[in-house]
Amino acid sequence: MSANALPRRAETLLWVAQRASAAMLAAFVLVHLATIIYAVRGGLTAPTILGRTHGNLAWLLFYGLFVAAVAVHVPIGLRVIAREWLGWRGRSLDIVALVSALYVVVAGWRAIWGLYA
Amino acid sequence: MDVARRSRPNYAAFLVHRISGLLLALFLPAHFWALSRAIQGAGALDGFLRWTDSPVVKLAETGLVVLLAAHFTGGLRLLVIEFLPWHPWQKTAVAVSAGVSLACGLLFLLNVTA
Amino acid sequence: MERRPLRVQVWRGGADGALQRFEVPRRESQTVLDVVTWIQRHADPTLSYRFSCRVGMCGSCAMMVNGQPRWTCRTHVARLGGAELTIEPLRNLPIIKDLATDMAPFFDKWAEARGRFVPPPAPRMPTENGFARVEPAGRERRAADAGIECIGCGVCYAACDTVTWNPDYLGPAALNRAWTLVNDGRDGGGAERLAAVAGQGGCLACHTHQSCQELCPKALSPTASIAGLKRAVTLAALRGEV
């Protein structure tokens, strides 16, 4: 095994986490796509969006979970692409992946909060 | 570079899945930024939404919907291949995925221009 | 029949070598191996290449033909398209000379994937006169049978882009063999083998391009075997065995 990879167990669990988050996202994205396609009828405006999201706890929880799943799924996926197509390996890549996961959580939850509160 | 022959439908499915994922990942920060306009009040969000009214942006949005649908259907196909007992109809699954993605894109385009 | 000579490009030298051009007379039912043999006998005796049975059984003559890894003794020139025939050594393996590659990394990965039978400390299955009773139509035996005809020719390994992109990737053949052993009720390799095929270079690295399955001359499906391994490894990981 390469010295530039995480331990075997960690690598395996990352893969499993990506598949698990993918399964969750399958459900979330289905809802998200259906919602978008329906909501853009007649045009999107701030009042129509905010009218639906403002104070809507169910909406907040749904998208909160959505963002969390994305924060797991995207960095792991990007890490694989970086390793295979850029030849980027080792600690630095892992740190960047972790940072991007944190970014998604922070930026995503901030955006959701802005639409809820 | 050698061009070894590849199972074309399956290889195409792989490329579409990887590239759509990459493009969606790159789009994500822009998406969060746009939504965060709401934090500055409804006016800021409305200003942004009016900018998106142009046909070019609508076309780009349709593209994004297709990318998301493609990544989603391609991902479902992978989950089926990897976690359900093996079947030889993988290529059909690729075709179905492609069809569904395009259908989503068209549906969006129709609704957004209605 | 076409009487103009065949235009052939053949790789010469090591990794830093180059393609060399030859003109080879066309013959009835000519295979690519026939072409290589003609070149070595009549044009350039210094050409190095491997072959053995010549009849599509041993897999020794595998080379890249117009960019695809194939058994050259089973590849008819008449069925190939294009104005020129390009013959190169198998991809993803170090080149020794000309068309001969070093197969050691291929087999090293086979060993790394624990691709050999491990006798258990005690028989794992009911025995009769010292022989294990294996149900031939059982699910596990059928899964093993689907993959055991592999003769280690390296075509799948040469076809796989993931092998090219990921130096740690054990490759389709090694993983296919590991899967047949996972399904062998007599084998004692168990958790250790699953651990060997987990992690960064293991079955989880496969992206299901299925080039291996498309090109396997024995019509095996390493992709199917690898999918089975993914399931087995996931379960093992969740049970804490990896």
mmCIF file of N, CA and C in Angstrom, chain B residues 2-7 10-11 14 18 77-78 81-86 90-91, chain C residues 67-68 88 91 161 165 207-211 213-215 223-224 227 230-231 234:
data_model
loop_
_atom_site.group_PDB
_atom_site.id
_atom_site.type_symbol
_atom_site.label_atom_id
_atom_site.label_comp_id
_atom_site.label_asym_id
_atom_site.label_seq_id
_atom_site.Cartn_x
_atom_site.Cartn_y
_atom_site.Cartn_z
ATOM 1 N N ASP B 2 -2.073 6.032 -25.691
ATOM 2 C CA ASP B 2 -2.780 4.893 -26.278
ATOM 3 C C ASP B 2 -4.283 5.106 -26.186
ATOM 4 N N VAL B 3 -4.960 4.642 -27.188
ATOM 5 C CA VAL B 3 -6.421 4.740 -27.113
ATOM 6 C C VAL B 3 -6.978 3.327 -27.065
ATOM 7 N N ALA B 4 -6.825 2.702 -25.908
ATOM 8 C CA ALA B 4 -7.360 1.351 -25.766
ATOM 9 C C ALA B 4 -8.877 1.411 -25.902
ATOM 10 N N ARG B 5 -9.397 0.418 -26.564
ATOM 11 C CA ARG B 5 -10.847 0.440 -26.741
ATOM 12 C C ARG B 5 -11.533 0.307 -25.402
ATOM 13 N N ARG B 6 -12.620 1.000 -25.249
ATOM 14 C CA ARG B 6 -13.340 0.926 -24.004
ATOM 15 C C ARG B 6 -14.774 0.549 -24.290
ATOM 16 N N SER B 7 -15.373 -0.112 -23.331
ATOM 17 C CA SER B 7 -16.789 -0.405 -23.454
ATOM 18 C C SER B 7 -17.492 0.931 -23.564
ATOM 19 N N ASN B 10 -20.377 2.195 -21.145
ATOM 20 C CA ASN B 10 -19.977 2.242 -19.741
ATOM 21 C C ASN B 10 -18.893 3.274 -19.494
ATOM 22 N N TYR B 11 -17.984 3.415 -20.462
ATOM 23 C CA TYR B 11 -16.939 4.412 -20.296
ATOM 24 C C TYR B 11 -17.527 5.812 -20.387
ATOM 25 N N PHE B 14 -19.095 6.643 -17.183
ATOM 26 C CA PHE B 14 -18.091 7.042 -16.197
ATOM 27 C C PHE B 14 -17.679 8.495 -16.393
ATOM 28 N N ARG B 18 -18.242 11.576 -13.783
ATOM 29 C CA ARG B 18 -17.120 12.285 -13.177
ATOM 30 C C ARG B 18 -17.142 13.776 -13.529
ATOM 31 N N ARG B 77 -27.294 4.302 -11.028
ATOM 32 C CA ARG B 77 -26.803 3.149 -11.787
ATOM 33 C C ARG B 77 -25.621 2.507 -11.077
ATOM 34 N N LEU B 78 -24.670 3.328 -10.580
ATOM 35 C CA LEU B 78 -23.502 2.802 -9.872
ATOM 36 C C LEU B 78 -23.904 2.079 -8.591
ATOM 37 N N ILE B 81 -25.198 -1.253 -9.577
ATOM 38 C CA ILE B 81 -24.130 -2.170 -9.989
ATOM 39 C C ILE B 81 -23.355 -2.670 -8.781
ATOM 40 N N GLU B 82 -23.073 -1.757 -7.844
ATOM 41 C CA GLU B 82 -22.171 -2.114 -6.761
ATOM 42 C C GLU B 82 -22.849 -2.827 -5.612
ATOM 43 N N PHE B 83 -24.141 -2.586 -5.404
ATOM 44 C CA PHE B 83 -24.759 -3.153 -4.216
ATOM 45 C C PHE B 83 -25.865 -4.153 -4.467
ATOM 46 N N LEU B 84 -26.325 -4.261 -5.702
ATOM 47 C CA LEU B 84 -27.305 -5.296 -5.991
ATOM 48 C C LEU B 84 -26.611 -6.399 -6.774
ATOM 49 N N PRO B 85 -27.155 -7.609 -6.742
ATOM 50 C CA PRO B 85 -26.529 -8.701 -7.493
ATOM 51 C C PRO B 85 -26.324 -8.331 -8.954
ATOM 52 N N TRP B 86 -25.244 -8.818 -9.515
ATOM 53 C CA TRP B 86 -24.820 -8.441 -10.864
ATOM 54 C C TRP B 86 -25.813 -8.843 -11.954
ATOM 55 N N GLN B 90 -26.372 -3.657 -17.718
ATOM 56 C CA GLN B 90 -25.788 -2.374 -17.321
ATOM 57 C C GLN B 90 -25.892 -1.335 -18.428
ATOM 58 N N LYS B 91 -25.689 -1.798 -19.669
ATOM 59 C CA LYS B 91 -25.699 -0.820 -20.764
ATOM 60 C C LYS B 91 -27.070 -0.192 -20.931
ATOM 61 N N GLY C 67 -3.968 0.035 -30.590
ATOM 62 C CA GLY C 67 -4.422 0.635 -29.348
ATOM 63 C C GLY C 67 -5.243 -0.254 -28.435
ATOM 64 N N GLN C 68 -5.564 -1.467 -28.870
ATOM 65 C CA GLN C 68 -6.343 -2.359 -28.006
ATOM 66 C C GLN C 68 -5.492 -3.551 -27.583
ATOM 67 N N GLU C 88 2.191 -2.679 -30.383
ATOM 68 C CA GLU C 88 2.980 -2.168 -29.257
ATOM 69 C C GLU C 88 2.904 -3.139 -28.094
ATOM 70 N N ARG C 91 0.100 -2.275 -22.460
ATOM 71 C CA ARG C 91 0.088 -1.026 -21.684
ATOM 72 C C ARG C 91 0.159 -1.330 -20.193
ATOM 73 N N ASP C 161 -7.973 1.759 -17.515
ATOM 74 C CA ASP C 161 -7.500 3.128 -17.291
ATOM 75 C C ASP C 161 -7.207 3.394 -15.824
ATOM 76 N N TRP C 165 -4.102 5.248 -14.054
ATOM 77 C CA TRP C 165 -4.201 6.459 -13.237
ATOM 78 C C TRP C 165 -3.797 6.238 -11.790
ATOM 79 N N HIS C 207 -13.804 1.859 -11.205
ATOM 80 C CA HIS C 207 -14.848 2.793 -11.620
ATOM 81 C C HIS C 207 -15.809 2.188 -12.639
ATOM 82 N N THR C 208 -15.827 0.869 -12.731
ATOM 83 C CA THR C 208 -16.734 0.156 -13.640
ATOM 84 C C THR C 208 -16.714 0.660 -15.076
ATOM 85 N N HIS C 209 -15.543 0.962 -15.599
ATOM 86 C CA HIS C 209 -15.444 1.268 -17.025
ATOM 87 C C HIS C 209 -15.815 0.045 -17.841
ATOM 88 N N GLN C 210 -15.500 -1.117 -17.273
ATOM 89 C CA GLN C 210 -15.782 -2.407 -17.891
ATOM 90 C C GLN C 210 -14.984 -2.684 -19.158
ATOM 91 N N SER C 211 -13.863 -2.008 -19.315
ATOM 92 C CA SER C 211 -12.967 -2.335 -20.430
ATOM 93 C C SER C 211 -12.457 -3.764 -20.266
ATOM 94 N N GLN C 213 -13.961 -6.368 -18.978
ATOM 95 C CA GLN C 213 -14.979 -7.312 -19.419
ATOM 96 C C GLN C 213 -15.124 -7.318 -20.927
ATOM 97 N N GLU C 214 -15.062 -6.114 -21.541
ATOM 98 C CA GLU C 214 -15.205 -6.008 -22.994
ATOM 99 C C GLU C 214 -14.112 -6.767 -23.714
ATOM 100 N N LEU C 215 -12.886 -6.739 -23.161
ATOM 101 C CA LEU C 215 -11.744 -7.241 -23.908
ATOM 102 C C LEU C 215 -11.238 -8.602 -23.448
ATOM 103 N N THR C 223 -15.375 -7.031 -13.739
ATOM 104 C CA THR C 223 -16.225 -6.001 -13.138
ATOM 105 C C THR C 223 -17.254 -6.625 -12.208
ATOM 106 N N ALA C 224 -17.841 -7.745 -12.638
ATOM 107 C CA ALA C 224 -18.829 -8.418 -11.789
ATOM 108 C C ALA C 224 -18.169 -8.918 -10.514
ATOM 109 N N ALA C 227 -17.482 -6.031 -8.251
ATOM 110 C CA ALA C 227 -18.717 -5.561 -7.598
ATOM 111 C C ALA C 227 -19.027 -6.435 -6.390
ATOM 112 N N LYS C 230 -16.750 -5.495 -3.619
ATOM 113 C CA LYS C 230 -17.143 -4.235 -2.969
ATOM 114 C C LYS C 230 -18.183 -4.496 -1.889
ATOM 115 N N ARG C 231 -19.158 -5.325 -2.214
ATOM 116 C CA ARG C 231 -20.192 -5.644 -1.223
ATOM 117 C C ARG C 231 -19.569 -6.333 -0.021
ATOM 118 N N THR C 234 -17.491 -3.912 2.048
ATOM 119 C CA THR C 234 -18.342 -2.973 2.799
ATOM 120 C C THR C 234 -18.856 -3.634 4.071
#
